[in-house]
CSV table of C-alpha atoms in Angstrom, one decimal:
chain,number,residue,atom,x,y,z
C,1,UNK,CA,-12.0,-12.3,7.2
C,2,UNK,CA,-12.6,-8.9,7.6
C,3,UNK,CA,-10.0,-6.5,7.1
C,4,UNK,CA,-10.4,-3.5,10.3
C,5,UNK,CA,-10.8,-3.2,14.3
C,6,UNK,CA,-12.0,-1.0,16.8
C,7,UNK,CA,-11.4,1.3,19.5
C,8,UNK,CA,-12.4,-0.6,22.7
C,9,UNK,CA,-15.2,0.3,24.7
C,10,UNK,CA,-14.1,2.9,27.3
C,11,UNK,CA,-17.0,1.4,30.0
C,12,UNK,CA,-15.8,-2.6,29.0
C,13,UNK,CA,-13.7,-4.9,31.1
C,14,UNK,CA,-12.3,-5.0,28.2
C,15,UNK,CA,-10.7,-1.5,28.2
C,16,UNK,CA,-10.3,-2.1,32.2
C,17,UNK,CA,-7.5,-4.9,31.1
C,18,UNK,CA,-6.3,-3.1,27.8
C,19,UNK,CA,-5.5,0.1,30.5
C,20,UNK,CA,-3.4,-2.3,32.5
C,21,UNK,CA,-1.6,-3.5,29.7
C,22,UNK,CA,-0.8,0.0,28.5
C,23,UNK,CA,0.3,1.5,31.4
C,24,UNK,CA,2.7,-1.8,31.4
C,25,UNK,CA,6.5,-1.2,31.4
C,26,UNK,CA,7.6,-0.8,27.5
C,27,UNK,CA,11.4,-0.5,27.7
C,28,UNK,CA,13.4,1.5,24.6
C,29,UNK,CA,10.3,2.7,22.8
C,30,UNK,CA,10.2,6.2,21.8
C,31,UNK,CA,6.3,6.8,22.5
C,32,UNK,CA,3.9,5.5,24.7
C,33,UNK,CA,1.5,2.4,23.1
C,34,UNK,CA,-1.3,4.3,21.8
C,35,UNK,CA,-4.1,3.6,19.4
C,36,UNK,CA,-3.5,6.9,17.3
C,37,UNK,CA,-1.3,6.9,14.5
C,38,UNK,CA,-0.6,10.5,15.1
C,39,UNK,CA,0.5,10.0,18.7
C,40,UNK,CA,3.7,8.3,17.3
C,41,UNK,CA,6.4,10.7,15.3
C,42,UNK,CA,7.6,9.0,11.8
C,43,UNK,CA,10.5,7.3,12.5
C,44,UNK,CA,14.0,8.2,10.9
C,45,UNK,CA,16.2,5.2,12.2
C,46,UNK,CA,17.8,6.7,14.5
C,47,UNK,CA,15.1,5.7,17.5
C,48,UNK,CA,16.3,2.6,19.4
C,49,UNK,CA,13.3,0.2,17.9
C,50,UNK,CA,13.9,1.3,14.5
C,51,UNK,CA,17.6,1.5,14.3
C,52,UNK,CA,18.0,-1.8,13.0
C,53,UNK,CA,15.3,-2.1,10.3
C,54,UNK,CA,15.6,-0.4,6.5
C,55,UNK,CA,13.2,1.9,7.1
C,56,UNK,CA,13.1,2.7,2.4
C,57,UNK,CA,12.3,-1.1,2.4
C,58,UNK,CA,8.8,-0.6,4.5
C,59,UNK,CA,7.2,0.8,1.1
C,60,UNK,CA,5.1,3.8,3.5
C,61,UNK,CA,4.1,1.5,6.1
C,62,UNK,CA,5.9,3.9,8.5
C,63,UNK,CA,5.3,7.4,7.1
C,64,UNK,CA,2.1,7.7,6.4
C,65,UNK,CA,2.3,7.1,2.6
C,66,UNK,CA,0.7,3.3,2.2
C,67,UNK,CA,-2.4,3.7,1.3
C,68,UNK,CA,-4.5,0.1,1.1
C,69,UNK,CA,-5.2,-0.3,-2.4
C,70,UNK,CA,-3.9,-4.0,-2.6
C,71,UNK,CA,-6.0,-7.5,-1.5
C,72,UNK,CA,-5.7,-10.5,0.1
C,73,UNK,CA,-7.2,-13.4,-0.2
C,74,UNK,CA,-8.7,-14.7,3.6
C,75,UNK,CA,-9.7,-18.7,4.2
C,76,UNK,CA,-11.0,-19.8,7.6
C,77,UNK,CA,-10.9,-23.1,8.5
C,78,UNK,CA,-12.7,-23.4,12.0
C,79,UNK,CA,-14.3,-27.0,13.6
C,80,UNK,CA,-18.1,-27.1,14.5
C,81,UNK,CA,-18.5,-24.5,17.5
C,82,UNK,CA,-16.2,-22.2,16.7
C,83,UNK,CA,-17.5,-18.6,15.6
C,84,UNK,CA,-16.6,-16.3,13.0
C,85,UNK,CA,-17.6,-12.4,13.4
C,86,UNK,CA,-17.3,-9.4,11.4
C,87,UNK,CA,-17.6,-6.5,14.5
C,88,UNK,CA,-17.3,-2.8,14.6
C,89,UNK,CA,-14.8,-0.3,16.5
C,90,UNK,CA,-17.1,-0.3,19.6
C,91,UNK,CA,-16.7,-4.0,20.4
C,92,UNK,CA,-14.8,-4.4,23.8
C,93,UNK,CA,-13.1,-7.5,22.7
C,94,UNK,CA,-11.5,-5.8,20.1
C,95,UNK,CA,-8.1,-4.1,21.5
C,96,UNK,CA,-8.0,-5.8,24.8
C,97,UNK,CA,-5.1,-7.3,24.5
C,98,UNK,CA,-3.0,-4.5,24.4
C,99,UNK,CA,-2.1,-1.5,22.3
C,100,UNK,CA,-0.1,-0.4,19.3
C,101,UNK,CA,3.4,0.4,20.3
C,102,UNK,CA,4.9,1.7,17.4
C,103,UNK,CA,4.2,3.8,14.0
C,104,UNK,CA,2.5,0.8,11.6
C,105,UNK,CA,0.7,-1.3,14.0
C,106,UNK,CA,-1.1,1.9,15.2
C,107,UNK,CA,-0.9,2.8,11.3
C,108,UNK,CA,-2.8,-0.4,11.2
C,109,UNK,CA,-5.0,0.2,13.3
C,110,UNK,CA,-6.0,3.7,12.4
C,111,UNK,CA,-6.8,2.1,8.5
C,112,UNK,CA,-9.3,-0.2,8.9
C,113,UNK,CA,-13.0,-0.1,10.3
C,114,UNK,CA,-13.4,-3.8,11.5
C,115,UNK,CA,-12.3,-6.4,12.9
C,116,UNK,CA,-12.6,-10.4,13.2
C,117,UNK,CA,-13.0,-12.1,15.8
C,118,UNK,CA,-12.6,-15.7,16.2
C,119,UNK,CA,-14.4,-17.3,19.0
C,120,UNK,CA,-13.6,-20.8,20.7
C,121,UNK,CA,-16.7,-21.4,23.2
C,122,UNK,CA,-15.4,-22.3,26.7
C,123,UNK,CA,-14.4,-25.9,27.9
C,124,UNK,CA,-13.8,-26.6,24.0
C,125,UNK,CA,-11.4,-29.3,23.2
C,126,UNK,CA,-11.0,-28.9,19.2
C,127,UNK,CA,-9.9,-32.3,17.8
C,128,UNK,CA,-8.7,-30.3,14.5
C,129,UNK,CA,-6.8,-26.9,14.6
C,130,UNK,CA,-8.4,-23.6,13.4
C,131,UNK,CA,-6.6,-22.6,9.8
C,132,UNK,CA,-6.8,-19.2,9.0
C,133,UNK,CA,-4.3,-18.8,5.6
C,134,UNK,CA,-3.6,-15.2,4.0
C,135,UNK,CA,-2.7,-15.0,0.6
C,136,UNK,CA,-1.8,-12.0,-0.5
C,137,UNK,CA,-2.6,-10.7,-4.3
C,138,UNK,CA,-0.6,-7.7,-4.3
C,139,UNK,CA,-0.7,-4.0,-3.1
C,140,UNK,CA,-0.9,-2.6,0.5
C,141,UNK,CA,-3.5,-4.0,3.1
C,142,UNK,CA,-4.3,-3.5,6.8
C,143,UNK,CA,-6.1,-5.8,9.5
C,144,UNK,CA,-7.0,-6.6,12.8
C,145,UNK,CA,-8.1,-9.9,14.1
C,146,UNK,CA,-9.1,-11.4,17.6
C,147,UNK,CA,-8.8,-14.8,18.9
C,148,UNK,CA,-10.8,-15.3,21.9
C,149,UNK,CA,-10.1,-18.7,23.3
C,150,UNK,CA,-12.8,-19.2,26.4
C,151,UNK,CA,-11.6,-20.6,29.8
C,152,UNK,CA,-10.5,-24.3,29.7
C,153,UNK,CA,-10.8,-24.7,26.3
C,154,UNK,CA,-7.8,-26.1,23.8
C,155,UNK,CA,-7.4,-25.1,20.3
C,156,UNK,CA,-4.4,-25.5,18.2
C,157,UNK,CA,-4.5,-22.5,15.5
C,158,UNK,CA,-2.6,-21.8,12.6
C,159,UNK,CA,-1.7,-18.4,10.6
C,160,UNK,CA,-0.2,-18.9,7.0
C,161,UNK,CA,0.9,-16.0,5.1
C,162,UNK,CA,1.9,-16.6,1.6
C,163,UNK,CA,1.8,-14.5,-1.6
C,164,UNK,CA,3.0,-10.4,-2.6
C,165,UNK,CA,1.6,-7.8,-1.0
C,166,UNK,CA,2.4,-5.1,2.0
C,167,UNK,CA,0.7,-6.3,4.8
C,168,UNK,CA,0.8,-4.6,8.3
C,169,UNK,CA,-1.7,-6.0,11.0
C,170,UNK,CA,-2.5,-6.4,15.0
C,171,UNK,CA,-3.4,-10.0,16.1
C,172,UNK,CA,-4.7,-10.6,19.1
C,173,UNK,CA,-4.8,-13.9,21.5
C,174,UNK,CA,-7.5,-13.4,24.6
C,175,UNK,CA,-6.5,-16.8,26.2
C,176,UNK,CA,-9.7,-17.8,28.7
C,177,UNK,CA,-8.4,-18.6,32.8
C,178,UNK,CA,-7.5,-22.6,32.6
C,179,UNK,CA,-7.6,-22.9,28.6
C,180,UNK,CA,-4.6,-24.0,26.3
C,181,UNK,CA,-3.8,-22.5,22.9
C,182,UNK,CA,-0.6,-23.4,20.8
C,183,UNK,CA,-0.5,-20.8,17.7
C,184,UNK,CA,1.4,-21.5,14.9
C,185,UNK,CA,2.2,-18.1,12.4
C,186,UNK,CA,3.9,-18.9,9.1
C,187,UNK,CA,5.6,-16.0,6.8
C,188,UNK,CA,6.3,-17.9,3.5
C,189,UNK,CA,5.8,-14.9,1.9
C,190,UNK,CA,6.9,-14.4,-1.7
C,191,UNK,CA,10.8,-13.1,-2.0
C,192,UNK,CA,8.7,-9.4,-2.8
C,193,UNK,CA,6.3,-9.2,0.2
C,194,UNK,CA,6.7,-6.8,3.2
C,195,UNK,CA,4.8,-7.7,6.8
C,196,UNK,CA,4.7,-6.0,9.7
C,197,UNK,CA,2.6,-7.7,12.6
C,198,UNK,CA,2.0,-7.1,16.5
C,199,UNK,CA,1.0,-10.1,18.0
C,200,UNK,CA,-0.6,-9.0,21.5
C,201,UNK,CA,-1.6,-12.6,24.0
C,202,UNK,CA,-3.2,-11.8,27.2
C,203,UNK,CA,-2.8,-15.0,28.9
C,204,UNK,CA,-5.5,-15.7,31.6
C,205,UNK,CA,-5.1,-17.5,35.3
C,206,UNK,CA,-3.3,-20.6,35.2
C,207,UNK,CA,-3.9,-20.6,31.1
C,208,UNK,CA,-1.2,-21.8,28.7
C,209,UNK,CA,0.0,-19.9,25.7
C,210,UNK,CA,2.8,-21.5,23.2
C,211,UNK,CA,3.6,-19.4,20.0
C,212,UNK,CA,5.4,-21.2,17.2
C,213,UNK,CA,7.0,-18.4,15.1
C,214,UNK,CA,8.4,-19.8,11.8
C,215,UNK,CA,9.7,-17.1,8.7
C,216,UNK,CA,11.1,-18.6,5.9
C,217,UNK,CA,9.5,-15.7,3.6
C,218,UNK,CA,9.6,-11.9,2.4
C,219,UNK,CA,11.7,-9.3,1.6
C,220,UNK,CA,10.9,-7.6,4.8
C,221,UNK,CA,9.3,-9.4,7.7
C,222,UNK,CA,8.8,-7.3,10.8
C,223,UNK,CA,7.2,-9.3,13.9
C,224,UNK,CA,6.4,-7.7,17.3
C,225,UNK,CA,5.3,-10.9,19.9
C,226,UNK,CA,3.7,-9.4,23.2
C,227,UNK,CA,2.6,-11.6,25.8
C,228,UNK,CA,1.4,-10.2,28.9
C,229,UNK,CA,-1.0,-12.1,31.9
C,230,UNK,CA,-4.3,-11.5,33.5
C,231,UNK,CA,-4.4,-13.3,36.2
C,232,UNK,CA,-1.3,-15.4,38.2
C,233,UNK,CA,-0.4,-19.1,37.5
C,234,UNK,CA,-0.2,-17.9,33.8
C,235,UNK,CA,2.3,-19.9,31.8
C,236,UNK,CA,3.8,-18.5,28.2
C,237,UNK,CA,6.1,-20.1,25.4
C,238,UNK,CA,7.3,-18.7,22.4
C,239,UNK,CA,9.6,-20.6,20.2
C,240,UNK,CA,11.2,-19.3,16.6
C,241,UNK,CA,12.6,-20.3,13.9
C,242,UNK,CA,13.7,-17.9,10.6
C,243,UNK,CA,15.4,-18.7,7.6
C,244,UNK,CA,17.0,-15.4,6.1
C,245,UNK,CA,18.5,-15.6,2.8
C,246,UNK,CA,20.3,-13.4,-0.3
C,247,UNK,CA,18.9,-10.0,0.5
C,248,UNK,CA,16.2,-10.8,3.0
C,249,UNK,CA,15.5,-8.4,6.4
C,250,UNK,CA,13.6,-10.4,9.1
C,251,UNK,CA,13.1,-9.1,12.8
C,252,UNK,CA,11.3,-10.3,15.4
C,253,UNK,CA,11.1,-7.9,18.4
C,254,UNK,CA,9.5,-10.0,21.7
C,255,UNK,CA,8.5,-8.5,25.3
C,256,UNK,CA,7.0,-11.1,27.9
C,257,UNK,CA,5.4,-8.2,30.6
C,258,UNK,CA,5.5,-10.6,34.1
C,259,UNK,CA,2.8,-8.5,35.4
C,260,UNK,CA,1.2,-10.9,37.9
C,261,UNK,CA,2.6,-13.3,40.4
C,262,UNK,CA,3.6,-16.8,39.8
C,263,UNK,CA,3.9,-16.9,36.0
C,264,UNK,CA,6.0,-18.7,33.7
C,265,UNK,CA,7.5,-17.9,30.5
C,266,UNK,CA,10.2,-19.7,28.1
C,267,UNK,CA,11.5,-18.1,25.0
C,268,UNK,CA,13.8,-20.0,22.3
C,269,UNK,CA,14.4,-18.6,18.9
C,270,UNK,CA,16.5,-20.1,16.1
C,271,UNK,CA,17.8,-18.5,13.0
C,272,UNK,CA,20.0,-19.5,10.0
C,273,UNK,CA,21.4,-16.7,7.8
C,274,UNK,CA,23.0,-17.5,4.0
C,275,UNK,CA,24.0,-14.9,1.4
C,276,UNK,CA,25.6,-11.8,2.3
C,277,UNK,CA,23.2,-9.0,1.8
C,278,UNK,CA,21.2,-11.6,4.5
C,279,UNK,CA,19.8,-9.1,7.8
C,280,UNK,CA,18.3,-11.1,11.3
C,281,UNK,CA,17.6,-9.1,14.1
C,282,UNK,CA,16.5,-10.8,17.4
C,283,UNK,CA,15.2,-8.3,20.5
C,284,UNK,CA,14.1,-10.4,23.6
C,285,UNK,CA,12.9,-7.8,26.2
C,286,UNK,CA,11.7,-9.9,29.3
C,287,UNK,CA,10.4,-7.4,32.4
C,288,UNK,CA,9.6,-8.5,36.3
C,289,UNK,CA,7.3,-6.3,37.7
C,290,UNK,CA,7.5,-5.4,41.4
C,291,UNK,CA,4.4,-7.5,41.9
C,292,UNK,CA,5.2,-10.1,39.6
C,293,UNK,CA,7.0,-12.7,42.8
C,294,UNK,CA,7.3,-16.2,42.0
C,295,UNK,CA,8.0,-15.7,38.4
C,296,UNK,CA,10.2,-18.6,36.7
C,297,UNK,CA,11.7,-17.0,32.8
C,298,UNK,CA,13.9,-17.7,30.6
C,299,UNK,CA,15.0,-16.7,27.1
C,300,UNK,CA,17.4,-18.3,24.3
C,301,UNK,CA,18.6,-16.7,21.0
C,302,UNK,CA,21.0,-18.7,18.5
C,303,UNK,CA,22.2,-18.1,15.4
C,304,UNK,CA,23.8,-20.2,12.6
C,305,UNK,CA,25.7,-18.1,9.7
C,306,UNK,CA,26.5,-20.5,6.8
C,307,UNK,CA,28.0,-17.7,4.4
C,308,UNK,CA,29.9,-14.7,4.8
C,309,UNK,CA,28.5,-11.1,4.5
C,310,UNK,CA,25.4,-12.0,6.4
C,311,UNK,CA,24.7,-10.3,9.8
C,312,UNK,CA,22.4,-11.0,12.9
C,313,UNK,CA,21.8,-8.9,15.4
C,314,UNK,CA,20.6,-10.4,18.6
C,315,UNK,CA,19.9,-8.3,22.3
C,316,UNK,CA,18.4,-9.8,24.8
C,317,UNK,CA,16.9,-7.7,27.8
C,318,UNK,CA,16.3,-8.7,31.4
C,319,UNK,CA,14.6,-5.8,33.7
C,320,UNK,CA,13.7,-7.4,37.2
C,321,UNK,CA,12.2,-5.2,39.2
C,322,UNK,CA,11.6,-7.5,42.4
C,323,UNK,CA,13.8,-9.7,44.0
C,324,UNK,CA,11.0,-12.1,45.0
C,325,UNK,CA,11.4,-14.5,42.0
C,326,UNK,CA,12.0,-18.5,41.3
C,327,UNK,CA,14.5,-17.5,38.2
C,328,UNK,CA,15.5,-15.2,35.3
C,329,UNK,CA,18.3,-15.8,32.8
C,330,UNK,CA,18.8,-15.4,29.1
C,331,UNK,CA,21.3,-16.1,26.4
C,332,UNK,CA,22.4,-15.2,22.6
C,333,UNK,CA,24.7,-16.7,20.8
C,334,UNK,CA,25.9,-16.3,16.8
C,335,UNK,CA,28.4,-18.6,15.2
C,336,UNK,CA,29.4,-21.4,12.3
C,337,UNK,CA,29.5,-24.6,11.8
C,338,UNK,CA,31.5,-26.4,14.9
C,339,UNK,CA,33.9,-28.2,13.4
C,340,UNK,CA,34.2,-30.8,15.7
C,341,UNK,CA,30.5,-31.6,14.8
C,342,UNK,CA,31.9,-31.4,10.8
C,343,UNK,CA,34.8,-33.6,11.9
C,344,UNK,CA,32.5,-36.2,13.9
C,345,UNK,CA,30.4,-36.6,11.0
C,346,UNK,CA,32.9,-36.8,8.2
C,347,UNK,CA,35.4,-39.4,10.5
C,348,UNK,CA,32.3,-41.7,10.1
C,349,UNK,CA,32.3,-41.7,6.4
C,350,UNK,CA,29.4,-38.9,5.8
C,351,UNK,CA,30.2,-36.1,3.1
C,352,UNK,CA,30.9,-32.9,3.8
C,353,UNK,CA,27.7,-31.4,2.1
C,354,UNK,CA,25.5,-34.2,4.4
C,355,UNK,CA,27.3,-33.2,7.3
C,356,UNK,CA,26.3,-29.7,6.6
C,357,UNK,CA,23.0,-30.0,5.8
C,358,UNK,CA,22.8,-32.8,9.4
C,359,UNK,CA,24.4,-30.0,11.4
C,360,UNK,CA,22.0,-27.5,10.8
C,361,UNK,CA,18.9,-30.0,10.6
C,362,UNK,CA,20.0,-30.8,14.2
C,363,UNK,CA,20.3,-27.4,14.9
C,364,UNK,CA,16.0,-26.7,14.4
C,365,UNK,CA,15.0,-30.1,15.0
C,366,UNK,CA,13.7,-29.6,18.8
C,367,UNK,CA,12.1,-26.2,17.5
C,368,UNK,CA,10.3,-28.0,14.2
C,369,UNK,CA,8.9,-30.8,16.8
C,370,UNK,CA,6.9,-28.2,18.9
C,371,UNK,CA,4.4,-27.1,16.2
C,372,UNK,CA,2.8,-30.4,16.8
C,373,UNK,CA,1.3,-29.9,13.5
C,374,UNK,CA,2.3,-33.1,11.0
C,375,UNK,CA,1.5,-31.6,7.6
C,376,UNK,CA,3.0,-27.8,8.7
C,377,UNK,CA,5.8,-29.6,10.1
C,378,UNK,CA,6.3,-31.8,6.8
C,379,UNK,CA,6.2,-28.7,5.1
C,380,UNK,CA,8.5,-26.9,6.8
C,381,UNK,CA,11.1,-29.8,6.5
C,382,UNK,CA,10.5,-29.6,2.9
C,383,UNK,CA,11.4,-26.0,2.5
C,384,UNK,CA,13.9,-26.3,5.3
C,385,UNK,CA,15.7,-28.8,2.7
C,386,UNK,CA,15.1,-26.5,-0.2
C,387,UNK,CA,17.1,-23.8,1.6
C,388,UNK,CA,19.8,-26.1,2.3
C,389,UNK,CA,19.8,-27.2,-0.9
C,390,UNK,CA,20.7,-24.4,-2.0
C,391,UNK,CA,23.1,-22.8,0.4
C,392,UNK,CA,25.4,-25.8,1.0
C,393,UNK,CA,25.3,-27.5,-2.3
């Protein structure tokens, strides 16, 4: 895979949409999305979408001072049909999505040449998913890569990061009118490993979009979900579920941008912190445009702390900007073990240990059964159990 992007095409459709998305509401951002590094100051940590993340941890991502010198090691596993292309700044598909909207994914973007795109033709029905694994062999590198899923086509796809390395990237999901496609995007990085991502969908008339968002890895893992819609009928999920332990920072930051009428979107993350140097953040921003009537949303954030120390931070956002709409609520909620669960389980002769580790299984089972995956979900039970292994006993 190749390692770069592009500047869109200023004449394309492409840039037609990728205007649209910028001028989009982006709510406590301290610049406007942009695809210049230099149009964004360095951040200190006092800006709002900085303020929770240790900024010394980001090893120059955010200053200016990574240079990619590192390497990672790219595998693409793609069923007959699909195409694989290496493409320059100028192609139109590249950036259509939407724009950089902070420091390091325009830092990204400004420190690479090109860009992969991955191509599902239209009306495609892909019996196997797409595998695209990154494995990281140390030192700092940037990317840029396109999914371009064609109308009516469904394609299950599936991002595995694993290995050492600083990694700071744009993905981007161009999601065809009528087509389906369920991403799944694993950080099981190595305890070392810092990742900063943007993941920009543009989700097309009456297309479906479901992102599975599962971080069990890192020492800093720093995830910006966008999902936006071209077209109405559009319909968007994004589940997530993060594991942070001893010492670990991990932050996802999500906006779903109703910016056409008669869209859907559900959003349902789930974390567990242990250890207690252990950091979560969780920003949901959800905005209703004025134009945007008919839309149906909802978002979800819970948290389970098994050990003292460890902190979550969790805002949710609801900006509505018309009254025109089906529904809009959201909800965040951090706390421990229930111990009338605890109780339940031990009155029927289960140890306390077994009860733990049942609790919290319960608590990411419905999550864990919408990758849809069997082996990634087998594997995620297995390090699921390894974590709970080791935090309960």
């Amino acid at each position: 895979m190749a390692e770069a992007q592009s500047m869109p095409g200023a004449d394309s459709a492409g840039a037609a949409v990728a205007a649209a998305v910028e001028s989009s509401v982006v709510t406590r951002t301290s610049a406007p999305p942009s695809f210049d590094v230099a149009d964004f100051p360095v951040p200190h940590g006092r800006e709002e979408e900085w303020r929770f993340t240790p900024l010394e941890r980001l090893r120059g991502l955010h200053d200016g001072t990574a240079t990619a010198d590192g390497s990672i090691k790219v595998s693409i596993d793609a069923p007959d049909g699909v195409t694989v292309e290496t493409v320059g700044r100028d192609d139109p598909r590249v950036g259509r999505a939407g724009t950089p909207v902070d420091r390091v994914a325009a830092q990204a973007f400004s420190s690479v040449e090109k860009a992969t795109v991955i191509s599902v033709p239209k009306e495609a029905v892909l019996a196997e998913p797409v595998r695209v694994g990154l494995h990281g062999e140390g030192g700092v590198t940037f990317g840029h890569t396109v999914f371009e899923i064609g109308a009516f086509a469904e394609v299950v796809l599936v991002l595995d990061h694993t290995g050492d390395g600083v990694r700071a990237a744009n993905v981007e999901f161009q999601v065809g009118d009528g087509a389906k496609l369920t991403v799944v995007s694993v950080q099981d990085w190595d305890d070392t490993a810092v990742h900063c991502s943007q993941h920009n969908a543009l989700v097309g008339r009456d297309a479906s979009f479901k992102s599975i968002v599962v971080t069990f890895g890192g020492d800093v893992v720093r995830l910006h979900p966008r999902v936006s819609y071209a077209g109405p009928g559009g319909e968007a999920e994004l589940y997530g579920l993060y594991f942070t332990d001893q010492g670990q920072h991990q932050e996802h930051r999500l906006l779903v941008d109703h910016n056409a009428p008669n869209c859907r979107s559900n959003v349902a993350y789930k974390g567990a912190l242990q250890g207690e140097t252990a950091r979560a953040v969780w920003i949901g921003d959800v905005v209703i445009r004025v134009a945007a009537t008919g839309t149906d949303t909802y978002e979800l954030n819970r948290n389970l702390v098994l050990t003292d120390g460890a902190r979550v931070h969790s805002v949710p956002n609801l900006e509505i900007e018309t009254g025109e709409i089906v529904g809009a609520g959201h909800a965040s909620a951090t706390g421990r073990f229930e111990d009338e669960q605890l109780f339940y389980l031990m009155a029927r002769g289960i140890p306390a240990d077994e009860a733990r580790r049942l609790v919290v299984r319960g608590f990411f089972a419905e999550l864990v059964q919408q990758i849809g995956v069997p082996d990634v979900e087998e594997r995620l039970i297995a390090k699921l159990e390894a974590e709970l292994a080791e935090s309960i006993g």
